[in-house]
mmCIF file of C-alpha atoms in Angstrom:
data_model
loop_
_atom_site.group_PDB
_atom_site.id
_atom_site.type_symbol
_atom_site.label_atom_id
_atom_site.label_comp_id
_atom_site.label_asym_id
_atom_site.label_seq_id
_atom_site.Cartn_x
_atom_site.Cartn_y
_atom_site.Cartn_z
ATOM 1 C CA UNK P 894 93.385 82.479 73.743
ATOM 2 C CA UNK P 895 95.272 85.496 72.337
ATOM 3 C CA UNK P 896 99.048 85.437 72.435
ATOM 4 C CA UNK P 897 99.114 88.291 74.928
ATOM 5 C CA UNK P 898 97.414 87.830 78.256
ATOM 6 C CA UNK P 899 97.244 90.394 81.025
ATOM 7 C CA UNK P 900 96.947 89.351 84.656
ATOM 8 C CA UNK P 901 95.658 92.058 86.947
ATOM 9 C CA UNK P 902 96.842 91.243 90.457
ATOM 10 C CA UNK P 903 96.087 92.955 93.719
ATOM 11 C CA UNK P 904 97.866 92.475 97.024
ATOM 12 C CA UNK P 905 94.991 92.866 99.456
ATOM 13 C CA UNK P 906 97.205 93.541 102.451
ATOM 14 C CA UNK P 907 94.875 95.745 104.509
ATOM 15 C CA UNK P 908 96.539 96.394 107.881
ATOM 16 C CA UNK P 909 98.736 93.307 107.954
ATOM 17 C CA UNK P 910 102.027 94.763 106.653
ATOM 18 C CA UNK P 911 102.035 97.494 109.247
ATOM 19 C CA UNK P 912 101.483 94.988 112.024
ATOM 20 C CA UNK P 913 103.729 92.175 110.871
ATOM 21 C CA UNK P 914 106.669 93.730 109.035
ATOM 22 C CA UNK P 915 109.780 95.470 110.339
ATOM 23 C CA UNK P 916 109.302 94.040 113.829
ATOM 24 C CA UNK P 917 106.212 96.182 114.208
ATOM 25 C CA UNK P 918 108.187 99.385 113.709
ATOM 26 C CA UNK P 919 105.499 100.781 111.414
ATOM 27 C CA UNK P 920 102.546 99.534 113.463
ATOM 28 C CA UNK P 921 101.029 102.942 114.060
ATOM 29 C CA UNK P 922 97.460 104.293 113.864
ATOM 30 C CA UNK P 923 98.018 106.301 110.699
ATOM 31 C CA UNK P 924 99.762 103.451 108.907
ATOM 32 C CA UNK P 925 96.945 101.125 109.902
ATOM 33 C CA UNK P 926 94.465 103.707 108.617
ATOM 34 C CA UNK P 927 96.034 103.335 105.174
ATOM 35 C CA UNK P 928 95.233 99.643 105.378
ATOM 36 C CA UNK P 929 91.715 100.404 106.518
ATOM 37 C CA UNK P 930 91.247 102.667 103.498
ATOM 38 C CA UNK P 931 92.379 99.793 101.308
ATOM 39 C CA UNK P 932 89.960 97.316 102.847
ATOM 40 C CA UNK P 933 86.953 99.551 103.290
ATOM 41 C CA UNK P 934 87.229 101.973 100.351
ATOM 42 C CA UNK P 935 89.918 100.841 97.923
ATOM 43 C CA UNK P 936 88.772 97.261 97.492
ATOM 44 C CA UNK P 937 85.103 98.152 96.881
ATOM 45 C CA UNK P 938 86.251 100.730 94.333
ATOM 46 C CA UNK P 939 88.451 98.180 92.572
ATOM 47 C CA UNK P 940 85.718 95.539 92.616
ATOM 48 C CA UNK P 941 83.306 97.996 90.998
ATOM 49 C CA UNK P 942 85.922 98.909 88.396
ATOM 50 C CA UNK P 943 86.517 95.249 87.526
ATOM 51 C CA UNK P 944 82.827 94.411 87.427
ATOM 52 C CA UNK P 945 82.036 97.326 85.125
ATOM 53 C CA UNK P 946 84.625 96.037 82.662
ATOM 54 C CA UNK P 947 84.028 92.305 83.175
ATOM 55 C CA UNK P 948 87.651 91.808 84.153
ATOM 56 C CA UNK P 949 89.054 88.785 86.007
ATOM 57 C CA UNK P 950 91.746 89.360 88.614
ATOM 58 C CA UNK P 951 93.834 87.600 91.216
ATOM 59 C CA UNK P 952 93.945 88.850 94.778
ATOM 60 C CA UNK P 953 96.960 87.836 96.836
ATOM 61 C CA UNK P 954 95.484 88.079 100.288
ATOM 62 C CA UNK P 955 97.003 87.439 103.720
ATOM 63 C CA UNK P 956 94.926 85.208 105.961
ATOM 64 C CA UNK P 957 95.051 88.027 108.490
ATOM 65 C CA UNK P 958 93.128 90.188 106.023
ATOM 66 C CA UNK P 959 90.540 87.480 105.409
ATOM 67 C CA UNK P 960 90.028 86.924 109.122
ATOM 68 C CA UNK P 961 89.921 90.658 109.870
ATOM 69 C CA UNK P 962 87.702 91.792 106.999
ATOM 70 C CA UNK P 963 85.567 88.733 106.202
ATOM 71 C CA UNK P 964 82.757 90.555 104.441
ATOM 72 C CA UNK P 965 84.915 92.373 101.907
ATOM 73 C CA UNK P 966 87.082 89.265 101.481
ATOM 74 C CA UNK P 967 83.929 87.339 100.618
ATOM 75 C CA UNK P 968 83.048 89.928 97.988
ATOM 76 C CA UNK P 969 86.479 89.446 96.443
ATOM 77 C CA UNK P 970 86.190 85.666 96.526
ATOM 78 C CA UNK P 971 82.752 85.746 94.914
ATOM 79 C CA UNK P 972 84.206 87.223 91.739
ATOM 80 C CA UNK P 973 87.934 86.515 91.591
ATOM 81 C CA UNK P 974 90.798 84.165 92.384
ATOM 82 C CA UNK P 975 92.072 84.464 95.950
ATOM 83 C CA UNK P 976 95.705 83.418 96.293
ATOM 84 C CA UNK P 977 98.117 83.114 99.197
ATOM 85 C CA UNK P 978 100.121 86.022 100.573
ATOM 86 C CA UNK P 979 101.144 84.607 103.945
ATOM 87 C CA UNK P 980 98.806 84.581 106.896
ATOM 88 C CA UNK P 981 100.686 87.408 108.557
ATOM 89 C CA UNK P 982 102.434 89.146 105.649
ATOM 90 C CA UNK P 983 105.787 88.284 107.177
ATOM 91 C CA UNK P 984 108.754 88.313 104.758
ATOM 92 C CA UNK P 985 109.890 84.663 104.487
ATOM 93 C CA UNK P 986 113.427 85.517 105.509
ATOM 94 C CA UNK P 987 112.174 86.898 108.804
ATOM 95 C CA UNK P 988 110.793 83.655 110.221
ATOM 96 C CA UNK P 989 112.782 82.248 113.091
ATOM 97 C CA UNK P 990 112.561 78.708 111.753
ATOM 98 C CA UNK P 991 111.283 76.508 108.958
ATOM 99 C CA UNK P 992 108.508 75.356 111.273
ATOM 100 C CA UNK P 993 107.407 78.911 111.924
ATOM 101 C CA UNK P 994 107.277 79.694 108.210
ATOM 102 C CA UNK P 995 105.354 76.500 107.505
ATOM 103 C CA UNK P 996 102.860 77.217 110.293
ATOM 104 C CA UNK P 997 102.140 80.675 108.907
ATOM 105 C CA UNK P 998 101.673 79.366 105.374
ATOM 106 C CA UNK P 999 99.373 76.608 106.637
ATOM 107 C CA UNK P 1000 97.332 79.119 108.602
ATOM 108 C CA UNK P 1001 96.955 81.223 105.468
ATOM 109 C CA UNK P 1002 95.833 78.184 103.489
ATOM 110 C CA UNK P 1003 93.196 77.475 106.120
ATOM 111 C CA UNK P 1004 91.881 81.030 105.954
ATOM 112 C CA UNK P 1005 91.554 80.853 102.175
ATOM 113 C CA UNK P 1006 90.002 77.387 102.268
ATOM 114 C CA UNK P 1007 87.436 78.599 104.794
ATOM 115 C CA UNK P 1008 86.665 81.553 102.519
ATOM 116 C CA UNK P 1009 86.574 79.870 99.128
ATOM 117 C CA UNK P 1010 86.039 76.199 99.886
ATOM 118 C CA UNK P 1011 89.361 75.109 98.438
ATOM 119 C CA UNK P 1012 93.069 75.681 99.084
ATOM 120 C CA UNK P 1013 94.837 78.300 96.993
ATOM 121 C CA UNK P 1014 96.691 77.379 93.818
ATOM 122 C CA UNK P 1015 99.057 80.317 93.993
ATOM 123 C CA UNK P 1016 101.396 82.111 96.351
ATOM 124 C CA UNK P 1017 103.047 85.515 96.347
ATOM 125 C CA UNK P 1018 105.768 86.178 98.874
ATOM 126 C CA UNK P 1019 105.035 89.217 101.057
ATOM 127 C CA UNK P 1020 108.503 90.509 100.192
ATOM 128 C CA UNK P 1021 108.768 89.076 96.648
ATOM 129 C CA UNK P 1022 111.492 86.874 98.056
ATOM 130 C CA UNK P 1023 112.023 83.409 99.457
ATOM 131 C CA UNK P 1024 113.760 81.951 102.466
ATOM 132 C CA UNK P 1025 115.878 78.837 102.031
ATOM 133 C CA UNK P 1026 112.749 76.852 102.963
ATOM 134 C CA UNK P 1027 110.014 78.576 100.987
ATOM 135 C CA UNK P 1028 110.237 76.657 97.711
ATOM 136 C CA UNK P 1029 110.199 73.279 99.440
ATOM 137 C CA UNK P 1030 107.318 74.363 101.646
ATOM 138 C CA UNK P 1031 105.283 75.506 98.647
ATOM 139 C CA UNK P 1032 105.859 72.140 97.001
ATOM 140 C CA UNK P 1033 105.001 70.209 100.152
ATOM 141 C CA UNK P 1034 101.829 72.205 100.651
ATOM 142 C CA UNK P 1035 100.582 71.682 97.123
ATOM 143 C CA UNK P 1036 100.938 75.043 95.444
ATOM 144 C CA UNK P 1037 100.867 75.086 91.642
ATOM 145 C CA UNK P 1038 102.487 78.461 91.122
ATOM 146 C CA UNK P 1039 104.240 81.361 92.734
ATOM 147 C CA UNK P 1040 104.224 84.964 91.559
ATOM 148 C CA UNK P 1041 107.237 86.397 93.345
ATOM 149 C CA UNK P 1042 110.294 86.089 91.101
ATOM 150 C CA UNK P 1043 111.585 88.307 88.328
ATOM 151 C CA UNK P 1044 113.794 86.172 86.074
ATOM 152 C CA UNK P 1045 111.759 86.965 82.957
ATOM 153 C CA UNK P 1046 109.813 89.944 81.691
ATOM 154 C CA UNK P 1047 106.430 88.289 81.429
ATOM 155 C CA UNK P 1048 106.920 84.635 80.475
ATOM 156 C CA UNK P 1049 106.199 81.999 83.129
ATOM 157 C CA UNK P 1050 109.057 79.655 83.973
ATOM 158 C CA UNK P 1051 109.867 76.942 86.467
ATOM 159 C CA UNK P 1052 111.319 77.716 89.864
ATOM 160 C CA UNK P 1053 114.652 76.091 90.666
ATOM 161 C CA UNK P 1054 116.698 75.420 93.744
ATOM 162 C CA UNK P 1055 119.769 77.451 92.979
ATOM 163 C CA UNK P 1056 123.061 77.798 94.786
ATOM 164 C CA UNK P 1057 124.479 81.267 95.356
ATOM 165 C CA UNK P 1058 127.727 80.833 97.223
ATOM 166 C CA UNK P 1059 129.656 84.064 97.325
ATOM 167 C CA UNK P 1060 132.981 82.431 96.385
ATOM 168 C CA UNK P 1061 131.672 80.143 93.624
ATOM 169 C CA UNK P 1062 130.058 80.668 90.212
ATOM 170 C CA UNK P 1063 126.311 80.815 90.337
ATOM 171 C CA UNK P 1064 124.605 77.435 89.923
ATOM 172 C CA UNK P 1065 120.975 77.581 88.756
ATOM 173 C CA UNK P 1066 120.365 74.116 90.234
ATOM 174 C CA UNK P 1067 117.473 71.802 89.499
ATOM 175 C CA UNK P 1068 114.071 73.024 88.431
ATOM 176 C CA UNK P 1069 111.037 71.984 90.446
ATOM 177 C CA UNK P 1070 107.365 71.435 89.745
ATOM 178 C CA UNK P 1071 106.367 74.986 90.590
ATOM 179 C CA UNK P 1072 105.502 77.567 87.936
ATOM 180 C CA UNK P 1073 106.746 81.102 88.473
ATOM 181 C CA UNK P 1074 104.547 83.803 86.963
ATOM 182 C CA UNK P 1075 106.965 86.704 87.248
ATOM 183 C CA UNK P 1076 106.236 90.087 88.689
ATOM 184 C CA UNK P 1077 107.865 93.247 87.494
ATOM 185 C CA UNK P 1078 107.858 95.556 90.425
ATOM 186 C CA UNK P 1079 106.874 99.133 89.984
ATOM 187 C CA UNK P 1080 107.139 99.052 86.215
ATOM 188 C CA UNK P 1081 103.783 97.256 86.125
ATOM 189 C CA UNK P 1082 101.953 99.848 88.136
ATOM 190 C CA UNK P 1083 99.939 102.624 86.672
ATOM 191 C CA UNK P 1084 102.181 105.093 88.445
ATOM 192 C CA UNK P 1085 104.923 104.324 85.934
ATOM 193 C CA UNK P 1086 102.877 103.107 82.985
ATOM 194 C CA UNK P 1087 102.057 105.847 80.505
ATOM 195 C CA UNK P 1088 99.198 105.641 78.065
ATOM 196 C CA UNK P 1089 100.061 105.982 74.367
ATOM 197 C CA UNK P 1090 98.566 109.464 74.239
ATOM 198 C CA UNK P 1091 100.762 110.645 77.072
ATOM 199 C CA UNK P 1092 103.755 112.870 76.405
ATOM 200 C CA UNK P 1093 105.635 111.229 79.230
ATOM 201 C CA UNK P 1094 108.497 108.862 78.593
ATOM 202 C CA UNK P 1095 107.518 105.194 78.838
ATOM 203 C CA UNK P 1096 108.498 103.523 82.038
ATOM 204 C CA UNK P 1097 111.719 101.598 82.126
ATOM 205 C CA UNK P 1098 113.513 99.431 84.611
ATOM 206 C CA UNK P 1099 112.046 97.724 87.585
ATOM 207 C CA UNK P 1100 112.495 97.507 91.267
ATOM 208 C CA UNK P 1101 112.592 94.718 93.739
ATOM 209 C CA UNK P 1102 112.809 94.291 97.422
ATOM 210 C CA UNK P 1103 115.916 92.875 98.959
ATOM 211 C CA UNK P 1104 116.208 90.402 101.750
ATOM 212 C CA UNK P 1105 117.476 91.438 105.118
ATOM 213 C CA UNK P 1106 119.444 88.283 105.758
ATOM 214 C CA UNK P 1107 123.177 88.269 106.215
ATOM 215 C CA UNK P 1108 124.631 84.996 105.048
ATOM 216 C CA UNK P 1109 127.282 83.574 102.774
ATOM 217 C CA UNK P 1110 124.585 81.389 101.195
ATOM 218 C CA UNK P 1111 121.619 83.310 99.928
ATOM 219 C CA UNK P 1112 118.143 81.783 99.872
ATOM 220 C CA UNK P 1113 117.090 80.038 96.681
ATOM 221 C CA UNK P 1114 115.615 82.321 94.081
ATOM 222 C CA UNK P 1115 113.496 81.680 91.053
ATOM 223 C CA UNK P 1116 115.338 81.003 87.805
ATOM 224 C CA UNK P 1117 114.612 79.658 84.374
ATOM 225 C CA UNK P 1118 114.981 76.089 83.318
ATOM 226 C CA UNK Q 127 98.744 96.762 92.873
ATOM 227 C CA UNK Q 128 97.655 97.664 96.372
ATOM 228 C CA UNK Q 129 94.029 98.658 96.964
ATOM 229 C CA UNK Q 130 94.957 101.528 99.254
ATOM 230 C CA UNK Q 131 96.756 103.089 96.263
ATOM 231 C CA UNK Q 132 95.067 101.847 93.105
ATOM 232 C CA UNK Q 133 91.641 102.127 94.734
ATOM 233 C CA UNK Q 134 91.755 105.908 94.555
ATOM 234 C CA UNK Q 135 89.751 107.475 91.756
ATOM 235 C CA UNK Q 136 92.645 109.044 89.874
ATOM 236 C CA UNK Q 137 94.634 105.805 89.909
ATOM 237 C CA UNK Q 138 91.689 103.752 88.714
ATOM 238 C CA UNK Q 139 91.242 106.189 85.844
ATOM 239 C CA UNK Q 140 94.801 105.438 84.765
ATOM 240 C CA UNK Q 141 94.240 101.714 85.136
ATOM 241 C CA UNK Q 142 91.188 102.127 82.927
ATOM 242 C CA UNK Q 143 93.370 103.659 80.220
ATOM 243 C CA UNK Q 144 95.728 100.719 80.455
ATOM 244 C CA UNK Q 145 92.867 98.230 80.194
ATOM 245 C CA UNK Q 146 91.451 100.017 77.160
ATOM 246 C CA UNK Q 147 94.877 100.071 75.528
ATOM 247 C CA UNK Q 148 95.461 96.357 76.184
ATOM 248 C CA UNK Q 149 92.070 95.425 74.811
ATOM 249 C CA UNK Q 150 92.576 97.536 71.696
ATOM 250 C CA UNK Q 151 95.869 95.699 71.191
ATOM 251 C CA UNK Q 152 94.060 92.374 71.306
ATOM 252 C CA UNK Q 153 95.178 91.185 74.714
ATOM 253 C CA UNK Q 154 93.064 88.947 76.887
ATOM 254 C CA UNK Q 155 92.696 89.161 80.653
ATOM 255 C CA UNK Q 156 92.951 86.123 82.893
ATOM 256 C CA UNK Q 157 93.501 85.057 86.467
ATOM 257 C CA UNK Q 158 97.042 83.998 87.300
ATOM 258 C CA UNK Q 159 96.008 80.404 88.045
ATOM 259 C CA UNK Q 160 94.755 80.086 84.465
ATOM 260 C CA UNK Q 161 98.017 81.393 83.029
ATOM 261 C CA UNK Q 162 100.064 79.201 85.366
ATOM 262 C CA UNK Q 163 98.088 76.108 84.432
ATOM 263 C CA UNK Q 164 98.496 76.824 80.754
ATOM 264 C CA UNK Q 165 102.207 77.465 81.187
ATOM 265 C CA UNK Q 166 102.686 74.370 83.290
ATOM 266 C CA UNK Q 167 101.744 72.235 80.345
ATOM 267 C CA UNK Q 168 104.151 74.040 78.047
ATOM 268 C CA UNK Q 169 107.360 74.611 80.007
#
């Protein structure tokens, strides 16, 4: 295996974000039509692109997408890894309780298992963030890796249960048996990447989403061991 | 990447340039589970 490995990942959200995020505030026909384009046009285009180049990929897919677009989800699963992205694409910090978050993750596992015949190895948070329960739930439910954190450029590391009290120094806490394969926000997209023959300045920096919680103790985040 | 964005022809053309560049540089392509499994044994 070469020293440098590229993982192409796709968040096959379809219509789920518009329905399940922001308390449904963006659940409108035109927003949903963007998701329909993704499911019915974008995904087939991407699958053809990958097949032409014999490229593997990982598709973080909400269970809602699998259950809503079973035929195109099956085409994805026939050729690529399907990983967890919530059942409902709800940001973890938005669940009303640990039980509600667990139920949604379990429902997503069931959708993937029905599609592929086995539970997913990986998880990507729908908001690239965790609640105070997410890491423990991922461990309890048997995930091998998450791809949500950003504590390194590209190198995988182990997730930890950190403490982030506003009046105390940051404590990275103990590491757990969950590999984080970091994401890098918009800097990894082709919108910001420039080919070597381009006159444009190479992309720099990255972006991340922020939680909407208001608390003196922030949810655990991924960190290095 | 989101299919409703990257699935458009002009975006896929740019992704194709990136893939060509990575391959010319000697990089391999893999699913995340493969990378995670390999890393899990090393970290």
